[in-house]
């Protein structure tokens, strides 16, 4: 599972305070086909990372059984605080292990863990120390850390395989909630209801109504917009003294709040995220946006005539796709192409001379002038033609996202075009992006990939992606409807055929046999 899924799972099972106290120890994921979530299908663990996981498990287990948490996290009281109690240990291990492993624990495994708890309790004369040791073992188990898709014959399609009920419950929960299944979802898997059409529809509809849906939506858009960059993002203090770490953290949060409010709370058209003036404002951001400040987060709407409209004009996009001390039309245009339209921009050729950009001629006042000279190199021109016309439309915003009308005293020309649609300013860019045919295609492709936990293949997934896009358009570009269509689609619950996968020795060495023989579509 991803680091955010790990943290959210711990929060949902044991409480947000315990999750927040222990940073997720999982390794960074490789970004694959535009998503970190897709890269989880091929990740492994090193010995050092296993050590970090063990340390985190120890810290979490000790908090769960300490005096301030045991009263409401352990569902029974031992007969003695200084000795083993198999009955109480069995109750805790069975109920907690079912949530951590996302399925009931086999009796043999429960007995093994109860024995571990008992031996430790007797040795240390402390029942809760023994319980903590058993919990620590569950937390470092591959069955908890790896999301394994287990296959079974599909009774409705002879010769095909589908996910078993517990694997389907996990896929649904990590997709919609970014966390492990709760008790109700596991009971639906146990009863078989989840594998029926009517039952699955009921369960998915309930999941979409849950407050936990916000966790899944946030996780997806954090991944889509590469918000992991904020963990190391910083601005030059000389160029932008008002931009602190708190400012950048609020910029990230502003965009996520805007997305959740627009797509979930108000259930608006996805495309309007790129033109809407409604957002949220904090005191840290008010100075950058030059608007009145208020304590805490408050709803805010930029007035008509303002250059602020849509996600592209929010500080999160503008600051994260710029240099530490200046803006970058190329980085912003590249991000727009790759993150929002799913179009790959080739890397720059080797040995490119960047001197005109890094140490420009003083006579070249604006980025447009400098890029025009730089792009005169034939080897650079092709890529710049697909990035710079959009990025230059955002030049009214400096590298920190602050509005400006000039650069180095020269007036800014923010005209451009997006694949044949011409515009004169950022409002025109926003409208062109909103109406771009690749905008809905991109969100559908990325959302489906996020849901199934691996990159899409046009040879394998073309039909389902085309169907989902058509339904998304028919439903008015509403995200909850798209989530429902994906979750209820036959493709979502079926096993994807492998394409001669190469063995992953790192994964095989740290995972149980079930991982090696289960469906290779393991996240």
Short mmCIF file of C-alpha atoms in Angstrom, two decimals:
data_model
loop_
_atom_site.label_atom_id
_atom_site.label_comp_id
_atom_site.label_asym_id
_atom_site.label_seq_id
_atom_site.Cartn_x
_atom_site.Cartn_y
_atom_site.Cartn_z
CA UNK A 1 0.00 0.00 0.00
CA UNK A 2 1.05 3.62 -0.35
CA UNK A 3 2.25 5.75 2.55
CA UNK A 4 -1.01 7.68 2.61
CA UNK A 5 -3.03 4.45 2.59
CA UNK A 6 -0.93 3.16 5.47
CA UNK A 7 -1.46 6.32 7.51
CA UNK A 8 -5.18 6.45 6.78
CA UNK A 9 -5.60 2.77 7.66
CA UNK A 10 -3.88 3.27 11.01
CA UNK A 11 -6.02 6.37 11.64
CA UNK A 12 -9.27 4.56 10.83
CA UNK A 13 -8.46 1.52 12.96
CA UNK A 14 -6.66 3.07 15.93
CA UNK A 15 -7.26 6.81 15.75
CA UNK A 16 -5.86 9.89 14.04
CA UNK A 17 -3.66 10.77 17.01
CA UNK A 18 -1.75 7.50 16.76
CA UNK A 19 -1.43 7.78 12.99
CA UNK A 20 -0.18 11.37 13.20
CA UNK A 21 2.41 10.46 15.83
CA UNK A 22 4.10 7.87 13.59
CA UNK A 23 5.15 8.97 10.08
CA UNK A 24 4.37 6.40 7.40
CA UNK A 25 7.56 4.35 6.96
CA UNK A 26 6.81 3.06 3.48
CA UNK A 27 9.24 3.80 0.62
CA UNK A 28 8.48 6.36 -2.11
CA UNK A 29 6.68 4.91 -5.11
CA UNK A 30 7.83 5.25 -8.74
CA UNK A 31 5.53 7.46 -10.78
CA UNK A 32 4.11 5.24 -13.52
CA UNK A 33 1.78 6.39 -16.28
CA UNK A 34 1.24 9.67 -14.45
CA UNK A 35 0.44 8.23 -11.00
CA UNK A 36 2.36 7.06 -7.97
CA UNK A 37 -0.56 4.71 -7.27
CA UNK A 38 0.17 2.89 -10.53
CA UNK A 39 3.80 2.46 -9.50
CA UNK A 40 2.73 0.60 -6.36
CA UNK A 41 2.12 -2.46 -8.54
CA UNK A 42 5.88 -3.08 -8.81
CA UNK A 43 7.38 -1.77 -5.57
CA UNK A 44 9.59 -3.79 -3.24
CA UNK A 45 11.19 -3.26 0.16
CA UNK A 46 14.84 -3.09 1.15
CA UNK A 47 16.19 -4.39 4.46
CA UNK A 48 16.57 -0.81 5.71
CA UNK A 49 12.95 -0.05 4.87
CA UNK A 50 11.85 -3.21 6.64
CA UNK A 51 13.72 -1.92 9.68
CA UNK A 52 11.84 1.36 9.49
CA UNK A 53 8.56 -0.53 9.23
CA UNK A 54 9.48 -2.50 12.31
CA UNK A 55 10.21 0.69 14.24
CA UNK A 56 6.87 2.17 13.20
CA UNK A 57 5.06 -1.03 14.18
CA UNK A 58 6.70 -0.96 17.59
CA UNK A 59 5.69 2.67 18.12
CA UNK A 60 2.09 2.11 17.00
CA UNK A 61 1.65 -1.05 19.08
CA UNK A 62 3.00 0.60 22.21
CA UNK A 63 0.54 3.47 21.83
CA UNK A 64 -2.44 1.19 21.19
CA UNK A 65 -1.90 -0.66 24.48
CA UNK A 66 -0.78 2.26 26.63
CA UNK A 67 -2.99 3.46 29.48
CA UNK A 68 -4.52 6.33 27.50
CA UNK A 69 -5.67 4.15 24.57
CA UNK A 70 -6.26 0.60 25.80
CA UNK A 71 -9.60 1.41 27.40
CA UNK A 72 -11.28 1.99 24.05
CA UNK A 73 -9.00 0.11 21.62
CA UNK A 74 -8.86 -3.22 23.47
CA UNK A 75 -12.43 -4.63 23.67
CA UNK A 76 -11.85 -6.69 26.81
CA UNK A 77 -10.09 -6.58 30.16
CA UNK A 78 -7.62 -9.28 31.23
CA UNK A 79 -8.11 -11.26 34.40
CA UNK A 80 -4.71 -10.02 35.52
CA UNK A 81 -2.51 -7.18 34.32
CA UNK A 82 0.58 -9.25 35.06
CA UNK A 83 -0.16 -12.50 33.26
CA UNK A 84 -1.34 -13.97 30.00
CA UNK A 85 -5.05 -14.09 29.21
CA UNK A 86 -5.70 -16.19 26.12
CA UNK A 87 -9.40 -15.35 25.93
CA UNK A 88 -8.94 -11.56 25.94
CA UNK A 89 -5.91 -11.78 23.64
CA UNK A 90 -7.91 -13.90 21.19
CA UNK A 91 -10.74 -11.37 21.12
CA UNK A 92 -8.40 -8.45 20.42
CA UNK A 93 -6.21 -10.27 17.89
CA UNK A 94 -9.17 -11.68 15.96
CA UNK A 95 -11.03 -8.36 15.67
CA UNK A 96 -7.99 -6.15 15.07
CA UNK A 97 -6.26 -8.63 12.76
CA UNK A 98 -9.40 -8.87 10.62
CA UNK A 99 -9.21 -5.12 9.98
CA UNK A 100 -5.44 -5.02 9.42
CA UNK A 101 -5.36 -8.06 7.14
CA UNK A 102 -8.64 -7.04 5.48
CA UNK A 103 -10.05 -10.54 5.97
CA UNK A 104 -10.57 -12.96 8.89
CA UNK A 105 -7.40 -14.46 10.30
CA UNK A 106 -7.09 -18.26 10.05
CA UNK A 107 -7.46 -20.00 13.40
CA UNK A 108 -3.87 -21.21 13.24
CA UNK A 109 -2.59 -17.66 12.80
CA UNK A 110 -4.74 -16.39 15.67
CA UNK A 111 -3.40 -19.14 17.93
CA UNK A 112 0.16 -18.34 16.90
CA UNK A 113 -0.28 -14.67 17.79
CA UNK A 114 -2.09 -15.49 21.05
CA UNK A 115 0.82 -17.75 22.02
CA UNK A 116 3.29 -14.94 21.27
CA UNK A 117 1.25 -12.54 23.38
CA UNK A 118 1.04 -15.08 26.20
CA UNK A 119 4.74 -15.93 26.31
CA UNK A 120 5.70 -12.24 26.33
CA UNK A 121 3.11 -11.41 28.99
CA UNK A 122 4.38 -14.17 31.27
CA UNK A 123 8.03 -13.26 30.70
CA UNK A 124 7.52 -9.53 31.32
CA UNK A 125 4.68 -9.90 33.83
CA UNK A 126 2.63 -7.51 31.71
CA UNK A 127 -0.48 -8.57 29.73
CA UNK A 128 -0.51 -5.42 27.59
CA UNK A 129 3.18 -5.74 26.72
CA UNK A 130 2.38 -9.20 25.38
CA UNK A 131 -0.59 -7.88 23.43
CA UNK A 132 1.60 -5.13 21.98
CA UNK A 133 4.16 -7.68 20.80
CA UNK A 134 1.45 -9.65 18.96
CA UNK A 135 0.10 -6.45 17.40
CA UNK A 136 3.59 -5.48 16.33
CA UNK A 137 3.84 -8.77 14.45
CA UNK A 138 0.58 -8.11 12.65
CA UNK A 139 1.68 -4.61 11.65
CA UNK A 140 4.85 -5.84 9.94
CA UNK A 141 3.16 -8.79 8.24
CA UNK A 142 3.24 -8.76 4.40
CA UNK A 143 -0.47 -9.55 4.54
CA UNK A 144 -1.01 -6.14 6.07
CA UNK A 145 1.54 -4.17 4.02
CA UNK A 146 0.90 -5.63 0.57
CA UNK A 147 -2.46 -5.43 -1.17
CA UNK A 148 -2.79 -8.83 -2.81
CA UNK A 149 -5.45 -9.49 -5.42
CA UNK A 150 -6.59 -13.10 -4.99
CA UNK A 151 -8.43 -14.64 -7.93
CA UNK A 152 -11.29 -17.10 -8.15
CA UNK A 153 -13.33 -18.48 -11.08
CA UNK A 154 -15.98 -16.04 -12.28
CA UNK A 155 -19.31 -17.93 -12.23
CA UNK A 156 -20.87 -15.45 -14.66
CA UNK A 157 -18.07 -15.71 -17.26
CA UNK A 158 -16.82 -19.24 -17.86
CA UNK A 159 -13.07 -19.47 -18.15
CA UNK A 160 -12.45 -16.04 -16.63
CA UNK A 161 -11.20 -15.01 -13.22
CA UNK A 162 -12.56 -12.39 -10.83
CA UNK A 163 -11.33 -10.96 -7.54
CA UNK A 164 -12.51 -12.86 -4.51
CA UNK A 165 -14.82 -10.99 -2.14
CA UNK A 166 -12.08 -9.79 0.23
CA UNK A 167 -9.84 -8.59 -2.60
CA UNK A 168 -12.79 -6.73 -4.10
CA UNK A 169 -13.58 -5.15 -0.72
CA UNK A 170 -9.97 -3.94 -0.45
CA UNK A 171 -9.93 -2.59 -4.00
CA UNK A 172 -13.16 -0.68 -3.41
CA UNK A 173 -12.01 0.72 -0.10
CA UNK A 174 -8.56 1.83 -1.20
CA UNK A 175 -10.11 3.36 -4.32
CA UNK A 176 -12.95 5.29 -2.70
CA UNK A 177 -11.60 5.83 0.84
CA UNK A 178 -7.82 5.46 0.48
CA UNK A 179 -7.98 3.08 3.43
CA UNK A 180 -8.65 -0.51 4.42
CA UNK A 181 -12.25 -1.82 4.47
CA UNK A 182 -14.32 -1.14 7.56
CA UNK A 183 -16.33 -3.72 9.48
CA UNK A 184 -19.47 -3.28 7.37
CA UNK A 185 -17.63 -3.76 4.09
CA UNK A 186 -15.89 -6.86 5.40
CA UNK A 187 -19.22 -8.29 6.56
CA UNK A 188 -20.59 -7.76 3.05
CA UNK A 189 -17.62 -9.71 1.71
CA UNK A 190 -18.11 -12.48 4.28
CA UNK A 191 -21.81 -12.86 3.50
CA UNK A 192 -21.31 -12.89 -0.27
CA UNK A 193 -23.46 -9.79 -0.74
CA UNK A 194 -20.55 -7.91 -2.29
CA UNK A 195 -20.36 -10.39 -5.17
CA UNK A 196 -24.01 -9.82 -6.17
CA UNK A 197 -25.04 -7.01 -8.51
CA UNK A 198 -27.68 -5.60 -6.18
CA UNK A 199 -25.49 -5.92 -3.11
CA UNK A 200 -22.50 -4.27 -4.73
CA UNK A 201 -24.63 -1.37 -5.93
CA UNK A 202 -25.96 -0.83 -2.41
CA UNK A 203 -22.53 -0.98 -0.86
CA UNK A 204 -20.89 1.36 -3.40
CA UNK A 205 -23.72 3.88 -2.99
CA UNK A 206 -23.23 3.81 0.79
CA UNK A 207 -19.48 4.26 0.39
CA UNK A 208 -20.02 7.28 -1.85
CA UNK A 209 -22.21 8.86 0.86
CA UNK A 210 -19.59 8.31 3.56
CA UNK A 211 -17.49 11.17 4.91
CA UNK A 212 -14.50 8.92 4.21
CA UNK A 213 -14.95 9.58 0.48
CA UNK A 214 -13.07 12.84 0.99
CA UNK A 215 -9.94 10.85 1.89
CA UNK A 216 -10.06 8.98 -1.41
CA UNK A 217 -10.70 12.09 -3.48
CA UNK A 218 -7.88 13.98 -1.76
CA UNK A 219 -5.48 11.09 -2.26
CA UNK A 220 -6.26 10.86 -5.97
CA UNK A 221 -5.79 14.56 -6.69
CA UNK A 222 -2.68 14.78 -4.54
CA UNK A 223 -1.28 12.03 -6.74
CA UNK A 224 -2.60 13.48 -10.00
CA UNK A 225 -1.13 16.94 -9.35
CA UNK A 226 2.19 15.62 -7.98
CA UNK A 227 1.68 17.23 -4.59
CA UNK A 228 4.47 15.11 -3.14
CA UNK A 229 6.70 17.89 -4.53
CA UNK A 230 5.50 20.12 -1.71
CA UNK A 231 7.50 17.97 0.73
CA UNK A 232 10.68 19.55 -0.64
CA UNK A 233 9.37 22.71 -2.32
CA UNK A 234 10.99 25.98 -1.25
CA UNK A 235 11.25 29.49 -2.65
CA UNK A 236 14.18 31.89 -2.63
CA UNK A 237 13.78 33.99 0.52
CA UNK A 238 15.39 36.99 -1.16
CA UNK A 239 13.02 36.90 -4.14
CA UNK A 240 9.88 35.93 -2.21
CA UNK A 241 10.28 36.78 1.49
CA UNK A 242 6.54 36.39 2.18
CA UNK A 243 6.49 32.76 1.00
CA UNK A 244 7.22 30.43 3.90
CA UNK A 245 6.77 26.73 4.43
CA UNK A 246 3.40 27.48 6.01
CA UNK A 247 2.38 29.44 2.92
CA UNK A 248 3.17 26.53 0.63
CA UNK A 249 1.42 24.05 2.94
CA UNK A 250 -1.68 26.24 2.81
CA UNK A 251 -1.43 26.47 -0.98
CA UNK A 252 -1.63 22.70 -1.20
CA UNK A 253 -4.54 22.59 1.24
CA UNK A 254 -6.39 25.37 -0.60
CA UNK A 255 -6.47 23.37 -3.81
CA UNK A 256 -7.59 20.18 -2.07
CA UNK A 257 -10.38 22.03 -0.25
CA UNK A 258 -11.45 23.63 -3.52
CA UNK A 259 -11.57 20.25 -5.26
CA UNK A 260 -13.54 18.49 -2.51
CA UNK A 261 -16.02 21.35 -2.22
CA UNK A 262 -16.53 21.63 -5.98
CA UNK A 263 -16.66 17.95 -6.88
CA UNK A 264 -18.12 16.29 -3.77
CA UNK A 265 -19.91 18.83 -1.60
CA UNK A 266 -21.53 20.72 -4.48
CA UNK A 267 -21.25 17.94 -7.10
CA UNK A 268 -20.36 20.35 -9.90
CA UNK A 269 -19.05 19.79 -13.44
CA UNK A 270 -15.40 18.63 -13.25
CA UNK A 271 -14.39 20.94 -16.13
CA UNK A 272 -15.47 24.00 -14.14
CA UNK A 273 -12.61 23.44 -11.71
CA UNK A 274 -10.52 25.26 -14.30
CA UNK A 275 -12.77 28.32 -14.52
CA UNK A 276 -14.49 28.60 -11.12
CA UNK A 277 -13.67 31.59 -8.92
CA UNK A 278 -14.83 29.84 -5.73
CA UNK A 279 -12.13 28.67 -3.36
CA UNK A 280 -10.99 28.93 0.27
CA UNK A 281 -8.63 31.42 1.87
CA UNK A 282 -6.27 31.33 4.85
CA UNK A 283 -4.34 34.11 6.55
CA UNK A 284 -1.04 32.84 5.09
CA UNK A 285 -2.41 32.92 1.55
CA UNK A 286 -4.22 36.25 1.85
CA UNK A 287 -0.91 38.14 1.60
CA UNK A 288 -0.01 36.34 -1.66
CA UNK A 289 -3.45 36.84 -3.20
CA UNK A 290 -3.65 40.41 -1.82
CA UNK A 291 -7.10 39.92 -0.29
CA UNK A 292 -8.43 40.59 3.23
CA UNK A 293 -7.17 38.10 5.81
CA UNK A 294 -9.29 36.06 8.21
CA UNK A 295 -8.48 33.56 10.93
CA UNK A 296 -8.66 29.95 9.82
CA UNK A 297 -10.03 28.72 6.52
CA UNK A 298 -12.96 30.65 5.05
CA UNK A 299 -14.84 30.34 1.74
CA UNK A 300 -13.74 32.96 -0.75
CA UNK A 301 -14.79 33.91 -4.28
CA UNK A 302 -12.59 36.04 -6.51
CA UNK A 303 -14.58 38.86 -8.12
CA UNK A 304 -15.42 39.06 -11.80
CA UNK A 305 -12.62 40.83 -13.64
CA UNK A 306 -9.97 39.28 -11.40
CA UNK A 307 -7.27 37.23 -13.12
CA UNK A 308 -7.83 34.49 -10.55
CA UNK A 309 -10.09 31.74 -11.82
CA UNK A 310 -9.60 27.99 -11.77
CA UNK A 311 -6.88 25.73 -10.44
CA UNK A 312 -4.18 27.02 -12.81
CA UNK A 313 -4.21 30.42 -11.09
CA UNK A 314 -3.92 29.01 -7.59
CA UNK A 315 -0.60 29.28 -5.80
CA UNK A 316 -0.23 25.48 -5.60
CA UNK A 317 0.05 25.13 -9.38
CA UNK A 318 1.94 28.36 -10.03
CA UNK A 319 4.56 27.92 -7.30
CA UNK A 320 5.18 24.19 -7.70
CA UNK A 321 5.79 24.55 -11.45
CA UNK A 322 8.30 27.37 -11.31
CA UNK A 323 11.90 27.93 -10.28
CA UNK A 324 12.91 28.98 -6.76
CA UNK A 325 13.41 32.62 -7.78
CA UNK A 326 11.43 33.05 -11.02
CA UNK A 327 8.51 31.75 -13.02
CA UNK A 328 8.75 29.16 -15.77
CA UNK A 329 6.31 29.14 -18.70
CA UNK A 330 7.87 25.90 -19.89
CA UNK A 331 7.43 24.05 -16.58
CA UNK A 332 3.86 25.30 -16.27
CA UNK A 333 2.99 24.38 -19.84
CA UNK A 334 4.58 20.96 -19.40
CA UNK A 335 2.59 20.37 -16.21
CA UNK A 336 -0.63 21.38 -17.92
CA UNK A 337 0.03 18.97 -20.78
CA UNK A 338 1.11 16.02 -18.64
CA UNK A 339 -0.98 16.32 -15.47
CA UNK A 340 -4.25 17.68 -16.84
CA UNK A 341 -4.35 16.46 -20.45
CA UNK A 342 -2.30 13.24 -20.11
CA UNK A 343 0.01 14.22 -22.97
CA UNK A 344 3.66 13.30 -22.61
CA UNK A 345 6.22 16.05 -23.24
CA UNK A 346 9.62 14.65 -24.32
CA UNK A 347 12.63 15.51 -22.13
CA UNK A 348 15.03 18.17 -23.45
CA UNK A 349 17.82 16.90 -25.70
CA UNK A 350 21.27 16.55 -24.15
CA UNK A 351 23.77 19.42 -24.17
CA UNK A 352 21.14 22.15 -24.54
CA UNK A 353 22.47 25.66 -23.90
CA UNK A 354 20.28 27.18 -21.16
CA UNK A 355 22.46 30.28 -20.69
CA UNK A 356 19.90 32.64 -22.18
CA UNK A 357 17.41 31.51 -19.55
CA UNK A 358 19.71 31.16 -16.56
CA UNK A 359 21.81 34.28 -17.24
CA UNK A 360 19.82 36.20 -19.83
CA UNK A 361 20.79 39.15 -21.95
CA UNK A 362 19.71 42.27 -20.04
CA UNK A 363 17.92 43.51 -23.15
CA UNK A 364 15.55 40.53 -22.98
CA UNK A 365 13.13 41.68 -20.30
CA UNK A 366 10.39 39.04 -20.37
CA UNK A 367 10.25 35.27 -20.39
CA UNK A 368 8.54 35.41 -23.79
CA UNK A 369 11.55 37.22 -25.29
CA UNK A 370 14.06 34.88 -23.68
CA UNK A 371 12.17 31.76 -24.72
CA UNK A 372 11.86 33.04 -28.29
CA UNK A 373 15.64 33.18 -28.55
CA UNK A 374 16.14 29.88 -26.74
CA UNK A 375 13.54 28.08 -28.87
CA UNK A 376 15.28 29.24 -32.07
CA UNK A 377 17.39 26.12 -31.60
CA UNK A 378 15.65 23.55 -33.87
CA UNK A 379 16.21 20.74 -31.37
CA UNK A 380 14.31 22.72 -28.72
CA UNK A 381 11.55 24.27 -30.81
CA UNK A 382 9.30 21.21 -31.09
CA UNK A 383 8.74 20.76 -27.36
CA UNK A 384 8.54 24.47 -26.62
CA UNK A 385 5.75 24.82 -29.16
CA UNK A 386 3.55 22.48 -27.13
CA UNK A 387 4.39 23.92 -23.70
CA UNK A 388 5.22 27.62 -23.91
CA UNK A 389 2.04 29.06 -25.49
CA UNK A 390 0.03 27.95 -22.44
CA UNK A 391 2.73 28.68 -19.90
CA UNK A 392 3.17 32.23 -21.19
CA UNK A 393 -0.51 32.88 -20.56
CA UNK A 394 0.32 32.43 -16.86
CA UNK A 395 3.14 35.00 -16.84
CA UNK A 396 0.96 37.48 -14.98
CA UNK A 397 1.92 35.33 -11.97
CA UNK A 398 5.49 35.22 -10.70
CA UNK A 399 7.33 32.18 -9.36
CA UNK A 400 5.46 32.38 -6.05
CA UNK A 401 2.06 32.84 -7.66
CA UNK A 402 1.74 36.58 -6.96
CA UNK A 403 -0.01 38.70 -9.57
CA UNK A 404 2.02 41.15 -11.64
CA UNK A 405 1.42 43.25 -14.76
CA UNK A 406 5.06 43.70 -15.81
CA UNK A 407 8.35 41.83 -15.66
CA UNK A 408 11.50 43.86 -15.15
CA UNK A 409 9.52 46.94 -16.15
CA UNK A 410 8.28 45.48 -19.45
CA UNK A 411 4.60 44.85 -20.19
CA UNK A 412 3.62 41.19 -20.36
CA UNK A 413 2.08 39.61 -23.44
CA UNK A 414 -0.05 36.69 -22.21
CA UNK A 415 -1.64 35.71 -25.50
CA UNK A 416 -1.29 32.22 -26.90
CA UNK A 417 -3.15 29.17 -28.11
CA UNK A 418 -4.02 25.70 -26.93
CA UNK A 419 -4.17 23.22 -29.79
CA UNK A 420 -5.71 25.73 -32.20
CA UNK A 421 -7.82 27.69 -29.71
CA UNK A 422 -6.35 31.19 -29.46
CA UNK A 423 -6.65 33.41 -26.39
CA UNK A 424 -5.33 36.74 -25.14
CA UNK A 425 -5.01 36.08 -21.40
CA UNK A 426 -5.32 33.49 -18.66
CA UNK A 427 -9.12 33.59 -18.75
CA UNK A 428 -8.96 32.48 -22.36
CA UNK A 429 -6.52 29.71 -21.45
CA UNK A 430 -8.87 28.50 -18.70
CA UNK A 431 -11.82 28.39 -21.10
CA UNK A 432 -9.77 26.61 -23.76
CA UNK A 433 -8.64 24.04 -21.23
CA UNK A 434 -12.16 23.53 -19.88
CA UNK A 435 -13.42 22.72 -23.38
CA UNK A 436 -10.43 20.64 -24.46
CA UNK A 437 -11.52 17.11 -25.51
CA UNK A 438 -8.60 15.52 -23.66
CA UNK A 439 -9.61 16.99 -20.30
CA UNK A 440 -12.37 14.42 -19.57
CA UNK A 441 -10.38 11.61 -21.20
CA UNK A 442 -7.43 12.29 -18.93
CA UNK A 443 -9.36 12.29 -15.67
CA UNK A 444 -11.16 9.08 -16.68
CA UNK A 445 -7.90 7.31 -17.59
CA UNK A 446 -6.13 8.40 -14.43
CA UNK A 447 -9.09 7.63 -12.17
CA UNK A 448 -9.46 4.13 -13.61
CA UNK A 449 -5.72 3.51 -13.19
CA UNK A 450 -5.93 4.77 -9.59
CA UNK A 451 -8.86 2.45 -8.91
CA UNK A 452 -7.38 -0.77 -10.26
CA UNK A 453 -3.93 -0.01 -8.85
CA UNK A 454 -1.85 -0.18 -12.02
CA UNK A 455 -1.19 1.58 -15.33
CA UNK A 456 -3.78 1.35 -18.08
CA UNK A 457 -3.08 -0.39 -21.35
CA UNK A 458 -4.82 0.93 -24.45
CA UNK A 459 -4.74 -2.53 -26.02
CA UNK A 460 -6.42 -4.06 -22.97
CA UNK A 461 -8.46 -1.20 -21.51
CA UNK A 462 -9.55 0.76 -24.58
CA UNK A 463 -13.17 -0.40 -24.48
CA UNK A 464 -13.76 0.20 -20.78
CA UNK A 465 -12.08 3.62 -20.94
CA UNK A 466 -14.20 4.65 -23.92
CA UNK A 467 -17.34 3.49 -22.12
CA UNK A 468 -16.40 5.34 -18.93
CA UNK A 469 -15.64 8.53 -20.84
CA UNK A 470 -19.00 8.39 -22.65
CA UNK A 471 -20.82 7.86 -19.35
CA UNK A 472 -18.84 10.65 -17.69
CA UNK A 473 -19.92 13.06 -20.43
CA UNK A 474 -23.51 11.81 -20.35
CA UNK A 475 -23.65 12.28 -16.57
CA UNK A 476 -22.55 15.92 -16.83
CA UNK A 477 -18.89 15.40 -15.89
CA UNK A 478 -19.79 14.62 -12.25
CA UNK A 479 -17.02 12.91 -10.29
CA UNK A 480 -19.23 10.81 -7.95
CA UNK A 481 -20.96 9.34 -10.99
CA UNK A 482 -17.58 8.47 -12.52
CA UNK A 483 -16.45 6.82 -9.29
CA UNK A 484 -19.65 4.79 -9.22
CA UNK A 485 -19.31 3.69 -12.85
CA UNK A 486 -15.74 2.53 -12.29
CA UNK A 487 -16.52 0.73 -9.03
CA UNK A 488 -19.50 -1.11 -10.53
CA UNK A 489 -17.89 -1.98 -13.85
CA UNK A 490 -17.10 -5.63 -14.56
CA UNK A 491 -13.54 -4.64 -15.48
CA UNK A 492 -12.95 -3.25 -11.97
CA UNK A 493 -13.60 -6.62 -10.31
CA UNK A 494 -12.03 -8.90 -12.88
CA UNK A 495 -8.46 -10.12 -12.94
CA UNK A 496 -6.33 -8.37 -15.54
CA UNK A 497 -4.32 -10.79 -17.64
CA UNK A 498 -0.55 -10.37 -17.20
CA UNK A 499 1.78 -9.67 -20.09
CA UNK A 500 4.66 -12.07 -19.38
CA UNK A 501 5.70 -10.27 -16.17
CA UNK A 502 9.31 -10.45 -15.08
CA UNK A 503 9.78 -11.90 -11.60
CA UNK A 504 10.23 -9.27 -8.89
CA UNK A 505 12.86 -10.79 -6.63
CA UNK A 506 12.62 -7.95 -4.12
CA UNK A 507 8.90 -8.50 -3.64
CA UNK A 508 9.18 -12.29 -3.66
CA UNK A 509 11.84 -12.25 -0.95
CA UNK A 510 9.73 -10.18 1.45
CA UNK A 511 6.23 -11.43 0.68
CA UNK A 512 4.47 -14.69 1.54
CA UNK A 513 3.84 -17.40 -1.02
CA UNK A 514 0.35 -16.01 -1.62
CA UNK A 515 1.90 -12.92 -3.16
CA UNK A 516 3.98 -14.94 -5.58
CA UNK A 517 1.06 -17.00 -6.86
CA UNK A 518 -1.78 -14.49 -6.69
CA UNK A 519 -2.87 -12.29 -9.58
CA UNK A 520 0.17 -10.18 -10.59
CA UNK A 521 -1.95 -7.05 -10.44
CA UNK A 522 -0.77 -6.40 -6.88
CA UNK A 523 -0.63 -2.85 -5.67
#
